[in-house]
Amino acid sequence: MTRTTPPRPDDIVAAFPQLAPLARTATRLHPRPGSPSPRESSVGGPLLWPAAEPWPHCEGTHRVPAVLPATSPADVRLLRGIRAAARARPPGARSYTPQEHAVLARAGAGRPCPQGPVAMLAVAQLYVREVPDLRPPESADLLQVLWCPFDHPFDRPFDDPFDRLWGNMPRTELFWRSATAVGEVLTAPPQPPAIQYEDYLPQPCLVSPEQVTEYPLAAELDPDLRAQVRAWSARRKTGAEPGSAYDGAEDGYYNWELSVAPGWKAGGWAPWSFTDPAPQYCRACGCRMAPMLTIATKEHRADVHSWIPYEDRDAANRDATTWAAANRDATTWAAANRDAAHPDPATPTMITIGDGYNQQIYACPAAPDHPHAALLQ
Ligand SMILES: [Zn+2]
Ligand SMILES: [Zn+2]
């Protein structure tokens, strides 16, 4: 199924012709739950991995806090299956059966943190023919992304005093290959015995790539232009309702509606959030790196709906109504959120990065095989 992002609510280049040269294309991936094959682009799907090539393992140090036991991928799939089964039952019959409660209790008790190398998890596989904003090395037509499902320190744009506050994130590895050179495909890749959080296991999703145009966030513009865009953005949002997304955020309207697309995407501009923008330089050659892939927690902000594709509008409205009903009192909401109602429609991959942020991967434009950088944004 195709996904179509509606036009932006304002023509920002008509207001600021200086932005025209900063336009970049990005390919929104629009992951949606499905059953991808190794011959398809996917998030969390099976990789076209050569049977003759060792599966990547992480040799790093892994620890989990005692209060948050690790869990196994198989248990996460069981838990998600039980929740989905409960959701599919008629209203009023959604509580768990005693058998389901027993599985929840057992899986909830967790697993010990694995000692020794940990098999990495497939996170995404993208065929270049479908994702035009990937810039592959010559002869490669397939990008494979894996991560170690335990927190590792991430590359920071500066010496980060909030290290412990923001936490860390899974360590990502990228592999470029030629699909025709793969030969026999590995059918049962090793699985990690445990993962740090349920949120680090991507739900298998098919993707529906769509190219859109982006402009840099206001904070990335030069100071004069930034001031003009901020003032314009503040004026445009004066009609906004109190409590809406841009009420009180000077550049919110520009940033959230007009500049950078939310969700999983290749290329485009970076989704800076809690840190100021900082250029990233290649460790191998010193080139300025460019945003390559955004691994997102959410496909859209809860309070900004203009990026929701036309094809998902009805479902999003329906889901918003259900969520609003569940939200009326905190007890119901907690139960609905944790167990019963349904997964948040904005998080089809069921991944959470940090506290709901993105893992932004940067690549070297001069040599795609130079080491990438990853930031929590
Ligand atoms: Zn690791
Ligand atoms: Zn480089």
mmCIF file with all atom_site columns, N, CA, C and O in Angstrom, residues 154-163 166 272-280 374-377:
data_model
loop_
_atom_site.group_PDB
_atom_site.id
_atom_site.type_symbol
_atom_site.label_atom_id
_atom_site.label_alt_id
_atom_site.label_comp_id
_atom_site.label_asym_id
_atom_site.label_entity_id
_atom_site.label_seq_id
_atom_site.pdbx_PDB_ins_code
_atom_site.Cartn_x
_atom_site.Cartn_y
_atom_site.Cartn_z
_atom_site.occupancy
_atom_site.B_iso_or_equiv
_atom_site.pdbx_formal_charge
_atom_site.auth_seq_id
_atom_site.auth_comp_id
_atom_site.auth_asym_id
_atom_site.auth_atom_id
_atom_site.pdbx_PDB_model_num
ATOM 1  N N  . PHE A 1 154 ? 26.357 6.534  23.583 1.00 0.00 ? 154 PHE A N  1
ATOM 2  C CA . PHE A 1 154 ? 26.262 6.942  22.173 1.00 0.00 ? 154 PHE A CA 1
ATOM 3  C C  . PHE A 1 154 ? 27.220 8.093  21.888 1.00 0.00 ? 154 PHE A C  1
ATOM 4  O O  . PHE A 1 154 ? 27.696 8.766  22.780 1.00 0.00 ? 154 PHE A O  1
ATOM 5  N N  . ASP A 1 155 ? 27.503 8.291  20.588 1.00 0.00 ? 155 ASP A N  1
ATOM 6  C CA . ASP A 1 155 ? 28.354 9.409  20.169 1.00 0.00 ? 155 ASP A CA 1
ATOM 7  C C  . ASP A 1 155 ? 27.637 10.685 20.548 1.00 0.00 ? 155 ASP A C  1
ATOM 8  O O  . ASP A 1 155 ? 26.482 10.869 20.182 1.00 0.00 ? 155 ASP A O  1
ATOM 9  N N  . ARG A 1 156 ? 28.325 11.561 21.236 1.00 0.00 ? 156 ARG A N  1
ATOM 10 C CA . ARG A 1 156 ? 27.661 12.795 21.640 1.00 0.00 ? 156 ARG A CA 1
ATOM 11 C C  . ARG A 1 156 ? 28.243 13.981 20.893 1.00 0.00 ? 156 ARG A C  1
ATOM 12 O O  . ARG A 1 156 ? 29.404 13.991 20.568 1.00 0.00 ? 156 ARG A O  1
ATOM 13 N N  . PRO A 1 157 ? 27.379 14.979 20.654 1.00 0.00 ? 157 PRO A N  1
ATOM 14 C CA . PRO A 1 157 ? 27.913 16.153 19.967 1.00 0.00 ? 157 PRO A CA 1
ATOM 15 C C  . PRO A 1 157 ? 28.792 16.976 20.888 1.00 0.00 ? 157 PRO A C  1
ATOM 16 O O  . PRO A 1 157 ? 29.463 17.884 20.459 1.00 0.00 ? 157 PRO A O  1
ATOM 17 N N  . PHE A 1 158 ? 28.796 16.703 22.163 1.00 0.00 ? 158 PHE A N  1
ATOM 18 C CA . PHE A 1 158 ? 29.610 17.472 23.107 1.00 0.00 ? 158 PHE A CA 1
ATOM 19 C C  . PHE A 1 158 ? 29.706 16.631 24.368 1.00 0.00 ? 158 PHE A C  1
ATOM 20 O O  . PHE A 1 158 ? 29.079 15.583 24.482 1.00 0.00 ? 158 PHE A O  1
ATOM 21 N N  . ASP A 1 159 ? 30.504 17.101 25.309 1.00 0.00 ? 159 ASP A N  1
ATOM 22 C CA . ASP A 1 159 ? 30.646 16.400 26.572 1.00 0.00 ? 159 ASP A CA 1
ATOM 23 C C  . ASP A 1 159 ? 29.330 16.566 27.337 1.00 0.00 ? 159 ASP A C  1
ATOM 24 O O  . ASP A 1 159 ? 29.003 17.652 27.790 1.00 0.00 ? 159 ASP A O  1
ATOM 25 N N  . ASP A 1 160 ? 28.576 15.505 27.436 1.00 0.00 ? 160 ASP A N  1
ATOM 26 C CA . ASP A 1 160 ? 27.179 15.611 27.841 1.00 0.00 ? 160 ASP A CA 1
ATOM 27 C C  . ASP A 1 160 ? 27.007 15.473 29.354 1.00 0.00 ? 160 ASP A C  1
ATOM 28 O O  . ASP A 1 160 ? 27.158 14.394 29.904 1.00 0.00 ? 160 ASP A O  1
ATOM 29 N N  . PRO A 1 161 ? 26.666 16.588 30.035 1.00 0.00 ? 161 PRO A N  1
ATOM 30 C CA . PRO A 1 161 ? 26.507 16.490 31.487 1.00 0.00 ? 161 PRO A CA 1
ATOM 31 C C  . PRO A 1 161 ? 25.250 15.717 31.878 1.00 0.00 ? 161 PRO A C  1
ATOM 32 O O  . PRO A 1 161 ? 25.066 15.363 33.030 1.00 0.00 ? 161 PRO A O  1
ATOM 33 N N  . PHE A 1 162 ? 24.367 15.470 30.892 1.00 0.00 ? 162 PHE A N  1
ATOM 34 C CA . PHE A 1 162 ? 23.104 14.804 31.206 1.00 0.00 ? 162 PHE A CA 1
ATOM 35 C C  . PHE A 1 162 ? 23.151 13.317 30.890 1.00 0.00 ? 162 PHE A C  1
ATOM 36 O O  . PHE A 1 162 ? 22.123 12.669 30.780 1.00 0.00 ? 162 PHE A O  1
ATOM 37 N N  . ASP A 1 163 ? 24.383 12.805 30.726 1.00 0.00 ? 163 ASP A N  1
ATOM 38 C CA . ASP A 1 163 ? 24.571 11.412 30.344 1.00 0.00 ? 163 ASP A CA 1
ATOM 39 C C  . ASP A 1 163 ? 23.594 10.486 31.051 1.00 0.00 ? 163 ASP A C  1
ATOM 40 O O  . ASP A 1 163 ? 22.795 9.791  30.437 1.00 0.00 ? 163 ASP A O  1
ATOM 41 N N  . TRP A 1 166 ? 19.784 11.161 30.286 1.00 0.00 ? 166 TRP A N  1
ATOM 42 C CA . TRP A 1 166 ? 19.258 10.755 28.984 1.00 0.00 ? 166 TRP A CA 1
ATOM 43 C C  . TRP A 1 166 ? 19.459 9.273  28.719 1.00 0.00 ? 166 TRP A C  1
ATOM 44 O O  . TRP A 1 166 ? 18.877 8.729  27.803 1.00 0.00 ? 166 TRP A O  1
ATOM 45 N N  . TRP A 1 272 ? 16.943 17.338 15.402 1.00 0.00 ? 272 TRP A N  1
ATOM 46 C CA . TRP A 1 272 ? 17.515 17.767 16.684 1.00 0.00 ? 272 TRP A CA 1
ATOM 47 C C  . TRP A 1 272 ? 16.388 18.048 17.669 1.00 0.00 ? 272 TRP A C  1
ATOM 48 O O  . TRP A 1 272 ? 15.369 18.623 17.303 1.00 0.00 ? 272 TRP A O  1
ATOM 49 N N  . SER A 1 273 ? 16.595 17.673 18.929 1.00 0.00 ? 273 SER A N  1
ATOM 50 C CA . SER A 1 273 ? 15.533 17.967 19.895 1.00 0.00 ? 273 SER A CA 1
ATOM 51 C C  . SER A 1 273 ? 16.088 18.605 21.156 1.00 0.00 ? 273 SER A C  1
ATOM 52 O O  . SER A 1 273 ? 15.995 19.801 21.341 1.00 0.00 ? 273 SER A O  1
ATOM 53 N N  . PHE A 1 274 ? 16.735 17.803 22.024 1.00 0.00 ? 274 PHE A N  1
ATOM 54 C CA . PHE A 1 274 ? 17.092 18.360 23.331 1.00 0.00 ? 274 PHE A CA 1
ATOM 55 C C  . PHE A 1 274 ? 18.513 18.910 23.385 1.00 0.00 ? 274 PHE A C  1
ATOM 56 O O  . PHE A 1 274 ? 18.923 19.427 24.397 1.00 0.00 ? 274 PHE A O  1
ATOM 57 N N  . THR A 1 275 ? 19.275 18.785 22.293 1.00 0.00 ? 275 THR A N  1
ATOM 58 C CA . THR A 1 275 ? 20.583 19.451 22.263 1.00 0.00 ? 275 THR A CA 1
ATOM 59 C C  . THR A 1 275 ? 20.585 20.429 21.096 1.00 0.00 ? 275 THR A C  1
ATOM 60 O O  . THR A 1 275 ? 19.809 20.286 20.157 1.00 0.00 ? 275 THR A O  1
ATOM 61 N N  . ASP A 1 276 ? 21.484 21.414 21.174 1.00 0.00 ? 276 ASP A N  1
ATOM 62 C CA . ASP A 1 276 ? 21.656 22.302 20.030 1.00 0.00 ? 276 ASP A CA 1
ATOM 63 C C  . ASP A 1 276 ? 22.282 21.503 18.897 1.00 0.00 ? 276 ASP A C  1
ATOM 64 O O  . ASP A 1 276 ? 23.038 20.550 19.144 1.00 0.00 ? 276 ASP A O  1
ATOM 65 N N  . PRO A 1 277 ? 21.995 21.884 17.647 1.00 0.00 ? 277 PRO A N  1
ATOM 66 C CA . PRO A 1 277 ? 22.622 21.186 16.522 1.00 0.00 ? 277 PRO A CA 1
ATOM 67 C C  . PRO A 1 277 ? 24.144 21.298 16.595 1.00 0.00 ? 277 PRO A C  1
ATOM 68 O O  . PRO A 1 277 ? 24.677 22.327 17.009 1.00 0.00 ? 277 PRO A O  1
ATOM 69 N N  . ALA A 1 278 ? 24.818 20.221 16.235 1.00 0.00 ? 278 ALA A N  1
ATOM 70 C CA . ALA A 1 278 ? 26.286 20.226 16.195 1.00 0.00 ? 278 ALA A CA 1
ATOM 71 C C  . ALA A 1 278 ? 26.704 19.405 14.985 1.00 0.00 ? 278 ALA A C  1
ATOM 72 O O  . ALA A 1 278 ? 26.242 18.283 14.806 1.00 0.00 ? 278 ALA A O  1
ATOM 73 N N  . PRO A 1 279 ? 27.555 19.966 14.114 1.00 0.00 ? 279 PRO A N  1
ATOM 74 C CA . PRO A 1 279 ? 27.968 19.215 12.933 1.00 0.00 ? 279 PRO A CA 1
ATOM 75 C C  . PRO A 1 279 ? 28.693 17.930 13.331 1.00 0.00 ? 279 PRO A C  1
ATOM 76 O O  . PRO A 1 279 ? 29.405 17.903 14.341 1.00 0.00 ? 279 PRO A O  1
ATOM 77 N N  . GLN A 1 280 ? 28.498 16.892 12.552 1.00 0.00 ? 280 GLN A N  1
ATOM 78 C CA . GLN A 1 280 ? 29.152 15.607 12.793 1.00 0.00 ? 280 GLN A CA 1
ATOM 79 C C  . GLN A 1 280 ? 30.227 15.404 11.724 1.00 0.00 ? 280 GLN A C  1
ATOM 80 O O  . GLN A 1 280 ? 29.944 15.605 10.546 1.00 0.00 ? 280 GLN A O  1
ATOM 81 N N  . ALA A 1 374 ? 26.087 7.725  15.459 1.00 0.00 ? 374 ALA A N  1
ATOM 82 C CA . ALA A 1 374 ? 24.686 7.641  15.878 1.00 0.00 ? 374 ALA A CA 1
ATOM 83 C C  . ALA A 1 374 ? 24.475 8.556  17.071 1.00 0.00 ? 374 ALA A C  1
ATOM 84 O O  . ALA A 1 374 ? 25.249 8.538  18.020 1.00 0.00 ? 374 ALA A O  1
ATOM 85 N N  . LEU A 1 375 ? 23.445 9.378  16.997 1.00 0.00 ? 375 LEU A N  1
ATOM 86 C CA . LEU A 1 375 ? 23.118 10.300 18.100 1.00 0.00 ? 375 LEU A CA 1
ATOM 87 C C  . LEU A 1 375 ? 21.690 10.064 18.564 1.00 0.00 ? 375 LEU A C  1
ATOM 88 O O  . LEU A 1 375 ? 20.816 9.732  17.764 1.00 0.00 ? 375 LEU A O  1
ATOM 89 N N  . LEU A 1 376 ? 21.487 10.279 19.847 1.00 0.00 ? 376 LEU A N  1
ATOM 90 C CA . LEU A 1 376 ? 20.132 10.297 20.397 1.00 0.00 ? 376 LEU A CA 1
ATOM 91 C C  . LEU A 1 376 ? 19.589 11.701 20.148 1.00 0.00 ? 376 LEU A C  1
ATOM 92 O O  . LEU A 1 376 ? 20.173 12.675 20.606 1.00 0.00 ? 376 LEU A O  1
ATOM 93 N N  . GLN A 1 377 ? 18.507 11.814 19.389 1.00 0.00 ? 377 GLN A N  1
ATOM 94 C CA . GLN A 1 377 ? 17.978 13.143 19.062 1.00 0.00 ? 377 GLN A CA 1
ATOM 95 C C  . GLN A 1 377 ? 16.478 13.176 19.274 1.00 0.00 ? 377 GLN A C  1
ATOM 96 O O  . GLN A 1 377 ? 15.796 12.231 18.933 1.00 0.00 ? 377 GLN A O  1
#
